[in-house]
Amino acid sequence: MKKQHSLSLSDFVKDLKALVKPHYLSAMWPIGGVTIIYFALVCIVSLFSTNVLQSMTMSVMMIMYGMASPLALLVGLLEVFAGIALIAALAFFYNFYVVAAQYAYQDHLANPDQPVSAGSIWLHFKHLRKNQLWRVALYIGLFIFLWSLPLNIIADVIGGLTHNAIWLRGLQLVNEIVVIWKSIEFSQSYFLYREKQPQFLGQSMRHALTASRRFMGGRKLNYFLVILLVVVLPMAVWAAIFGGLAFYGNYTATYVLMYIGLLIAILGLVCYLPVVFATGALFYVRSKEDDDTEEDFRDTFKPVAELTGEAFVHEVYVPKKAKVQPSPTVKKDDEHQPEAKKED
């Protein structure tokens, strides 16, 4: 079956409105509330870790003058590591919640009677196989990092040797393009994982990334345009308008305008998140209508017999026999002489 390489943007926007509008309020409150709590906790932990680092700097100076114990430095280091671990745990939790919200929109597309609300999102969140999803997230981050690592190294080397800002900015731009390209390729990993979730038991989660890369073949430009026009551009315009208002209030010392601009900018971006999550689910569902997911997972999963070891139960190791090498000695000449004829 031939892949559908592009979706009509006008039709996509119409379907998106029909998907989001009926359940906007019921979805906005849980999504926006969890997002605000998540960023608030991240900011608090980050601020705490920053203060600890500053106090550690003072502790080093005090240790040099014998006014503090090295134990205080060790305690501060442990607090910083604890803060980093807490931020990572919060990031994984929020990623799981985002996936649960997208699955709720996907189910609503399959069954219009299924609502998108706090209850349905929480139900999906509870039943997520988080031990598998966090590995998908780690693989996505790892592969994007490895793809961008060579360009980062080259940019640092060239920037340090030549001190040429043009080369450095050019390599950084290429690096950003690579990151965006690979992010688009892996963007459908969670949806394709859901298609074959039972088969992933005991398998590598890299197969979801492989299937996403195949699924997005011929669709990357279309996906980029959809995300750019439907998600990035509206949020950027909103942030520019009210962020500019906040900057103007700070510049003119009119702090009322600054706080109002920041508040409206943050609330507007948060209220737009249901559209963002619904966009990903809608793109996958509409693209999957003309796609064969079996072909996307071709030659990925290992047979169950190999995973359980059943295929190797009756296999017996047989040592290889040494090959007999022919003798290098030359045969005698009389051996090659023909036999003499017998006399009558």
GROMACS .gro file of C-alpha atoms in nm:
model
  344
    1MET     CA    1   0.000   0.000   0.000
    2LYS     CA    2   0.137   0.339  -0.098
    3LYS     CA    3   0.212   0.579   0.185
    4GLN     CA    4   0.027   0.907   0.216
    5HIS     CA    5   0.319   1.148   0.214
    6SER     CA    6   0.128   1.468   0.291
    7LEU     CA    7  -0.181   1.587   0.473
    8SER     CA    8  -0.382   1.885   0.360
    9LEU     CA    9  -0.316   2.163   0.609
   10SER     CA   10  -0.665   2.313   0.578
   11ASP     CA   11  -0.832   1.976   0.632
   12PHE     CA   12  -0.595   1.904   0.919
   13VAL     CA   13  -0.690   2.230   1.094
   14LYS     CA   14  -1.061   2.151   1.051
   15ASP     CA   15  -1.017   1.804   1.199
   16LEU     CA   16  -0.809   1.950   1.481
   17LYS     CA   17  -1.083   2.196   1.573
   18ALA     CA   18  -1.341   1.917   1.570
   19LEU     CA   19  -1.115   1.709   1.793
   20VAL     CA   20  -1.022   1.973   2.052
   21LYS     CA   21  -1.327   2.198   2.078
   22PRO     CA   22  -1.587   1.958   2.232
   23HIS     CA   23  -1.362   1.858   2.522
   24TYR     CA   24  -1.140   2.164   2.550
   25LEU     CA   25  -1.229   2.270   2.904
   26SER     CA   26  -1.232   1.915   3.042
   27ALA     CA   27  -0.884   1.858   2.897
   28MET     CA   28  -0.736   2.202   2.958
   29TRP     CA   29  -0.768   2.199   3.337
   30PRO     CA   30  -0.582   1.871   3.403
   31ILE     CA   31  -0.320   1.932   3.133
   32GLY     CA   32  -0.262   2.294   3.229
   33GLY     CA   33  -0.270   2.224   3.602
   34VAL     CA   34  -0.015   1.944   3.587
   35THR     CA   35   0.206   2.152   3.357
   36ILE     CA   36   0.205   2.450   3.592
   37ILE     CA   37   0.280   2.228   3.892
   38TYR     CA   38   0.560   2.056   3.702
   39PHE     CA   39   0.736   2.378   3.598
   40ALA     CA   40   0.685   2.530   3.943
   41LEU     CA   41   0.851   2.230   4.109
   42VAL     CA   42   1.135   2.232   3.856
   43CYS     CA   43   1.195   2.603   3.920
   44ILE     CA   44   1.193   2.552   4.297
   45VAL     CA   45   1.437   2.259   4.281
   46SER     CA   46   1.661   2.445   4.035
   47LEU     CA   47   1.666   2.752   4.258
   48PHE     CA   48   1.748   2.535   4.558
   49SER     CA   49   2.034   2.363   4.369
   50THR     CA   50   2.170   2.701   4.256
   51ASN     CA   51   2.173   2.829   4.614
   52VAL     CA   52   2.350   2.512   4.727
   53LEU     CA   53   2.617   2.559   4.458
   54GLN     CA   54   2.672   2.917   4.569
   55SER     CA   55   2.704   2.807   4.930
   56MET     CA   56   2.951   2.536   4.822
   57THR     CA   57   3.167   2.805   4.663
   58MET     CA   58   3.174   2.988   4.995
   59SER     CA   59   3.246   2.660   5.175
   60VAL     CA   60   3.555   2.603   4.959
   61MET     CA   61   3.691   2.941   5.058
   62MET     CA   62   3.612   2.878   5.423
   63ILE     CA   63   3.781   2.536   5.410
   64MET     CA   64   4.095   2.702   5.273
   65TYR     CA   65   4.105   2.926   5.580
   66GLY     CA   66   4.016   2.642   5.817
   67MET     CA   67   3.677   2.786   5.903
   68ALA     CA   68   3.468   2.494   5.778
   69SER     CA   69   3.485   2.117   5.751
   70PRO     CA   70   3.514   1.930   5.418
   71LEU     CA   71   3.207   1.738   5.531
   72ALA     CA   72   2.995   2.046   5.456
   73LEU     CA   73   3.119   2.040   5.097
   74LEU     CA   74   3.028   1.672   5.067
   75VAL     CA   75   2.678   1.735   5.205
   76GLY     CA   76   2.628   2.018   4.956
   77LEU     CA   77   2.740   1.795   4.669
   78LEU     CA   78   2.491   1.527   4.775
   79GLU     CA   79   2.215   1.789   4.784
   80VAL     CA   80   2.300   1.897   4.428
   81PHE     CA   81   2.288   1.535   4.307
   82ALA     CA   82   1.957   1.488   4.484
   83GLY     CA   83   1.820   1.797   4.310
   84ILE     CA   84   1.932   1.670   3.969
   85ALA     CA   85   1.775   1.329   4.037
   86LEU     CA   86   1.450   1.495   4.145
   87ILE     CA   87   1.438   1.708   3.829
   88ALA     CA   88   1.497   1.396   3.617
   89ALA     CA   89   1.216   1.212   3.800
   90LEU     CA   90   0.980   1.505   3.746
   91ALA     CA   91   1.071   1.515   3.376
   92PHE     CA   92   0.991   1.145   3.334
   93PHE     CA   93   0.662   1.188   3.521
   94TYR     CA   94   0.560   1.479   3.298
   95ASN     CA   95   0.662   1.288   2.986
   96PHE     CA   96   0.439   0.997   3.092
   97TYR     CA   97   0.151   1.240   3.150
   98VAL     CA   98   0.198   1.391   2.803
   99VAL     CA   99   0.191   1.044   2.646
  100ALA     CA  100  -0.125   0.960   2.843
  101ALA     CA  101  -0.295   1.278   2.715
  102GLN     CA  102  -0.201   1.197   2.356
  103TYR     CA  103  -0.335   0.842   2.397
  104ALA     CA  104  -0.661   0.989   2.528
  105TYR     CA  105  -0.696   1.200   2.212
  106GLN     CA  106  -0.608   0.897   2.001
  107ASP     CA  107  -0.883   0.693   2.167
  108HIS     CA  108  -1.130   0.976   2.113
  109LEU     CA  109  -1.051   0.969   1.741
  110ALA     CA  110  -1.116   0.594   1.733
  111ASN     CA  111  -1.428   0.620   1.952
  112PRO     CA  112  -1.598   0.965   1.966
  113ASP     CA  113  -1.790   0.860   2.277
  114GLN     CA  114  -1.462   0.835   2.468
  115PRO     CA  115  -1.410   1.174   2.643
  116VAL     CA  116  -1.082   1.354   2.693
  117SER     CA  117  -1.086   1.454   3.058
  118ALA     CA  118  -0.888   1.429   3.378
  119GLY     CA  119  -1.033   1.082   3.443
  120SER     CA  120  -0.948   0.939   3.101
  121ILE     CA  121  -0.596   1.086   3.106
  122TRP     CA  122  -0.533   0.952   3.455
  123LEU     CA  123  -0.665   0.610   3.351
  124HIS     CA  124  -0.414   0.597   3.066
  125PHE     CA  125  -0.140   0.721   3.298
  126LYS     CA  126  -0.206   0.441   3.548
  127HIS     CA  127  -0.195   0.169   3.283
  128LEU     CA  128   0.115   0.290   3.102
  129ARG     CA  129   0.403   0.042   3.099
  130LYS     CA  130   0.640   0.301   3.243
  131ASN     CA  131   0.937   0.062   3.256
  132GLN     CA  132   0.914   0.043   2.876
  133LEU     CA  133   0.827   0.406   2.805
  134TRP     CA  134   1.120   0.547   2.999
  135ARG     CA  135   1.352   0.331   2.790
  136VAL     CA  136   1.194   0.471   2.473
  137ALA     CA  137   1.256   0.822   2.608
  138LEU     CA  138   1.616   0.736   2.695
  139TYR     CA  139   1.682   0.590   2.350
  140ILE     CA  140   1.539   0.900   2.182
  141GLY     CA  141   1.755   1.129   2.394
  142LEU     CA  142   2.062   0.909   2.349
  143PHE     CA  143   2.040   0.886   1.970
  144ILE     CA  144   1.972   1.259   1.927
  145PHE     CA  145   2.270   1.331   2.152
  146LEU     CA  146   2.497   1.096   1.955
  147TRP     CA  147   2.391   1.251   1.624
  148SER     CA  148   2.465   1.602   1.754
  149LEU     CA  149   2.785   1.511   1.940
  150PRO     CA  150   3.027   1.515   1.639
  151LEU     CA  151   2.909   1.858   1.528
  152ASN     CA  152   2.939   1.992   1.882
  153ILE     CA  153   3.296   1.862   1.908
  154ILE     CA  154   3.390   2.006   1.567
  155ALA     CA  155   3.231   2.340   1.657
  156ASP     CA  156   3.424   2.356   1.985
  157VAL     CA  157   3.753   2.263   1.817
  158ILE     CA  158   3.713   2.504   1.527
  159GLY     CA  159   3.584   2.780   1.752
  160GLY     CA  160   3.879   2.736   1.986
  161LEU     CA  161   4.142   2.723   1.712
  162THR     CA  162   4.019   2.985   1.468
  163HIS     CA  163   3.809   3.212   1.690
  164ASN     CA  164   3.588   3.254   1.384
  165ALA     CA  165   3.231   3.330   1.491
  166ILE     CA  166   3.091   3.264   1.142
  167TRP     CA  167   3.217   2.903   1.134
  168LEU     CA  168   3.095   2.848   1.489
  169ARG     CA  169   2.747   2.983   1.418
  170GLY     CA  170   2.727   2.786   1.095
  171LEU     CA  171   2.812   2.457   1.267
  172GLN     CA  172   2.567   2.533   1.546
  173LEU     CA  173   2.296   2.595   1.285
  174VAL     CA  174   2.374   2.262   1.115
  175ASN     CA  175   2.363   2.094   1.456
  176GLU     CA  176   2.018   2.240   1.525
  177ILE     CA  177   1.897   2.115   1.188
  178VAL     CA  178   2.024   1.764   1.267
  179VAL     CA  179   1.852   1.768   1.608
  180ILE     CA  180   1.521   1.881   1.456
  181TRP     CA  181   1.553   1.622   1.177
  182LYS     CA  182   1.612   1.332   1.416
  183SER     CA  183   1.340   1.457   1.654
  184ILE     CA  184   1.093   1.448   1.365
  185GLU     CA  185   1.205   1.097   1.269
  186PHE     CA  186   1.148   0.968   1.624
  187SER     CA  187   0.829   1.170   1.687
  188GLN     CA  188   0.591   0.876   1.631
  189SER     CA  189   0.778   0.628   1.853
  190TYR     CA  190   0.523   0.631   2.137
  191PHE     CA  191   0.226   0.578   1.905
  192LEU     CA  192   0.395   0.293   1.716
  193TYR     CA  193   0.502   0.138   2.045
  194ARG     CA  194   0.136   0.135   2.145
  195GLU     CA  195   0.044  -0.048   1.824
  196LYS     CA  196   0.271  -0.341   1.914
  197GLN     CA  197   0.287  -0.313   2.291
  198PRO     CA  198   0.239  -0.689   2.367
  199GLN     CA  199   0.520  -0.780   2.126
  200PHE     CA  200   0.763  -0.548   2.306
  201LEU     CA  201   0.780  -0.776   2.609
  202GLY     CA  202   1.146  -0.879   2.632
  203GLN     CA  203   1.234  -0.691   2.314
  204SER     CA  204   1.454  -0.387   2.266
  205MET     CA  205   1.268  -0.057   2.273
  206ARG     CA  206   1.485   0.064   1.985
  207HIS     CA  207   1.235  -0.108   1.756
  208ALA     CA  208   0.987   0.173   1.824
  209LEU     CA  209   1.243   0.425   1.699
  210THR     CA  210   1.319   0.214   1.393
  211ALA     CA  211   0.949   0.188   1.310
  212SER     CA  212   0.904   0.564   1.361
  213ARG     CA  213   1.192   0.638   1.125
  214ARG     CA  214   1.034   0.417   0.858
  215PHE     CA  215   0.687   0.557   0.925
  216MET     CA  216   0.808   0.914   0.878
  217GLY     CA  217   0.973   0.836   0.545
  218GLY     CA  218   0.828   1.090   0.304
  219ARG     CA  219   0.631   1.264   0.580
  220LYS     CA  220   0.899   1.463   0.758
  221LEU     CA  221   0.848   1.787   0.565
  222ASN     CA  222   0.471   1.764   0.603
  223TYR     CA  223   0.504   1.703   0.978
  224PHE     CA  224   0.747   1.994   1.009
  225LEU     CA  225   0.505   2.230   0.836
  226VAL     CA  226   0.212   2.112   1.050
  227ILE     CA  227   0.404   2.160   1.375
  228LEU     CA  228   0.546   2.493   1.258
  229LEU     CA  229   0.214   2.647   1.151
  230VAL     CA  230  -0.018   2.487   1.407
  231VAL     CA  231   0.201   2.471   1.718
  232VAL     CA  232   0.516   2.682   1.700
  233LEU     CA  233   0.392   2.991   1.518
  234PRO     CA  234   0.083   3.064   1.734
  235MET     CA  235   0.278   3.010   2.056
  236ALA     CA  236   0.568   3.223   1.932
  237VAL     CA  237   0.335   3.510   1.833
  238TRP     CA  238   0.155   3.496   2.167
  239ALA     CA  239   0.483   3.487   2.362
  240ALA     CA  240   0.626   3.772   2.154
  241ILE     CA  241   0.326   4.000   2.213
  242PHE     CA  242   0.288   3.957   2.586
  243GLY     CA  243   0.655   3.890   2.648
  244GLY     CA  244   0.721   4.221   2.476
  245LEU     CA  245   0.465   4.381   2.705
  246ALA     CA  246   0.651   4.239   3.006
  247PHE     CA  247   0.983   4.365   2.869
  248TYR     CA  248   0.835   4.711   2.812
  249GLY     CA  249   0.703   4.716   3.169
  250ASN     CA  250   1.045   4.617   3.303
  251TYR     CA  251   1.224   4.869   3.080
  252THR     CA  252   1.001   5.157   3.184
  253ALA     CA  253   0.982   5.043   3.547
  254THR     CA  254   0.607   4.990   3.506
  255TYR     CA  255   0.608   4.668   3.697
  256VAL     CA  256   0.233   4.623   3.675
  257LEU     CA  257   0.263   4.579   3.298
  258MET     CA  258   0.554   4.341   3.348
  259TYR     CA  259   0.360   4.111   3.580
  260ILE     CA  260   0.047   4.129   3.366
  261GLY     CA  261   0.245   4.048   3.051
  262LEU     CA  262   0.420   3.752   3.213
  263LEU     CA  263   0.095   3.617   3.359
  264ILE     CA  264  -0.100   3.640   3.033
  265ALA     CA  265   0.190   3.492   2.835
  266ILE     CA  266   0.222   3.190   3.066
  267LEU     CA  267  -0.152   3.128   3.093
  268GLY     CA  268  -0.198   3.157   2.716
  269LEU     CA  269   0.077   2.906   2.644
  270VAL     CA  270  -0.060   2.665   2.904
  271CYS     CA  271  -0.414   2.694   2.767
  272TYR     CA  272  -0.285   2.610   2.420
  273LEU     CA  273  -0.132   2.279   2.531
  274PRO     CA  274  -0.445   2.067   2.453
  275VAL     CA  275  -0.406   2.177   2.090
  276VAL     CA  276  -0.039   2.078   2.098
  277PHE     CA  277  -0.108   1.730   2.235
  278ALA     CA  278  -0.403   1.674   2.003
  279THR     CA  279  -0.192   1.771   1.701
  280GLY     CA  280   0.049   1.483   1.754
  281ALA     CA  281  -0.229   1.227   1.796
  282LEU     CA  282  -0.424   1.355   1.496
  283PHE     CA  283  -0.121   1.352   1.269
  284TYR     CA  284  -0.045   0.990   1.357
  285VAL     CA  285  -0.404   0.870   1.314
  286ARG     CA  286  -0.451   1.044   0.979
  287SER     CA  287  -0.113   0.926   0.849
  288LYS     CA  288  -0.170   0.568   0.967
  289GLU     CA  289  -0.482   0.536   0.750
  290ASP     CA  290  -0.260   0.476   0.445
  291ASP     CA  291   0.030   0.301   0.617
  292ASP     CA  292   0.114  -0.059   0.696
  293THR     CA  293   0.261  -0.075   1.045
  294GLU     CA  294   0.361  -0.437   0.987
  295GLU     CA  295   0.603  -0.314   0.723
  296ASP     CA  296   0.738  -0.051   0.964
  297PHE     CA  297   0.827  -0.325   1.213
  298ARG     CA  298   0.973  -0.560   0.951
  299ASP     CA  299   1.282  -0.752   1.070
  300THR     CA  300   1.277  -0.593   1.415
  301PHE     CA  301   1.134  -0.833   1.676
  302LYS     CA  302   1.328  -1.144   1.766
  303PRO     CA  303   1.141  -1.478   1.770
  304VAL     CA  304   0.997  -1.573   2.107
  305ALA     CA  305   1.189  -1.901   2.099
  306GLU     CA  306   1.516  -1.710   2.094
  307LEU     CA  307   1.407  -1.480   2.377
  308THR     CA  308   1.305  -1.771   2.601
  309GLY     CA  309   1.605  -1.984   2.504
  310GLU     CA  310   1.384  -2.262   2.369
  311ALA     CA  311   1.553  -2.243   2.032
  312PHE     CA  312   1.887  -2.339   2.190
  313VAL     CA  313   1.771  -2.617   2.426
  314HIS     CA  314   1.872  -2.906   2.199
  315GLU     CA  315   2.174  -2.735   2.054
  316VAL     CA  316   2.493  -2.929   2.135
  317TYR     CA  317   2.842  -2.793   2.101
  318VAL     CA  318   3.059  -3.007   1.876
  319PRO     CA  319   3.429  -2.918   1.865
  320LYS     CA  320   3.561  -2.852   1.521
  321LYS     CA  321   3.799  -3.113   1.391
  322ALA     CA  322   4.138  -3.000   1.280
  323LYS     CA  323   4.180  -3.016   0.908
  324VAL     CA  324   4.449  -3.251   0.780
  325GLN     CA  325   4.698  -3.050   0.581
  326PRO     CA  326   4.852  -3.220   0.275
  327SER     CA  327   5.217  -3.316   0.305
  328PRO     CA  328   5.449  -3.065   0.142
  329THR     CA  329   5.710  -3.332   0.054
  330VAL     CA  330   5.769  -3.402  -0.313
  331LYS     CA  331   5.706  -3.754  -0.428
  332LYS     CA  332   5.993  -3.956  -0.566
  333ASP     CA  333   6.046  -3.963  -0.938
  334ASP     CA  334   6.018  -4.342  -0.963
  335GLU     CA  335   5.664  -4.318  -0.833
  336HIS     CA  336   5.566  -4.120  -1.141
  337GLN     CA  337   5.738  -4.357  -1.389
  338PRO     CA  338   5.507  -4.587  -1.585
  339GLU     CA  339   5.522  -4.956  -1.517
  340ALA     CA  340   5.742  -5.164  -1.745
  341LYS     CA  341   5.568  -5.386  -1.991
  342LYS     CA  342   5.579  -5.756  -1.914
  343GLU     CA  343   5.770  -5.972  -2.160
  344ASP     CA  344   5.591  -6.260  -2.318
   0.00000   0.00000   0.00000
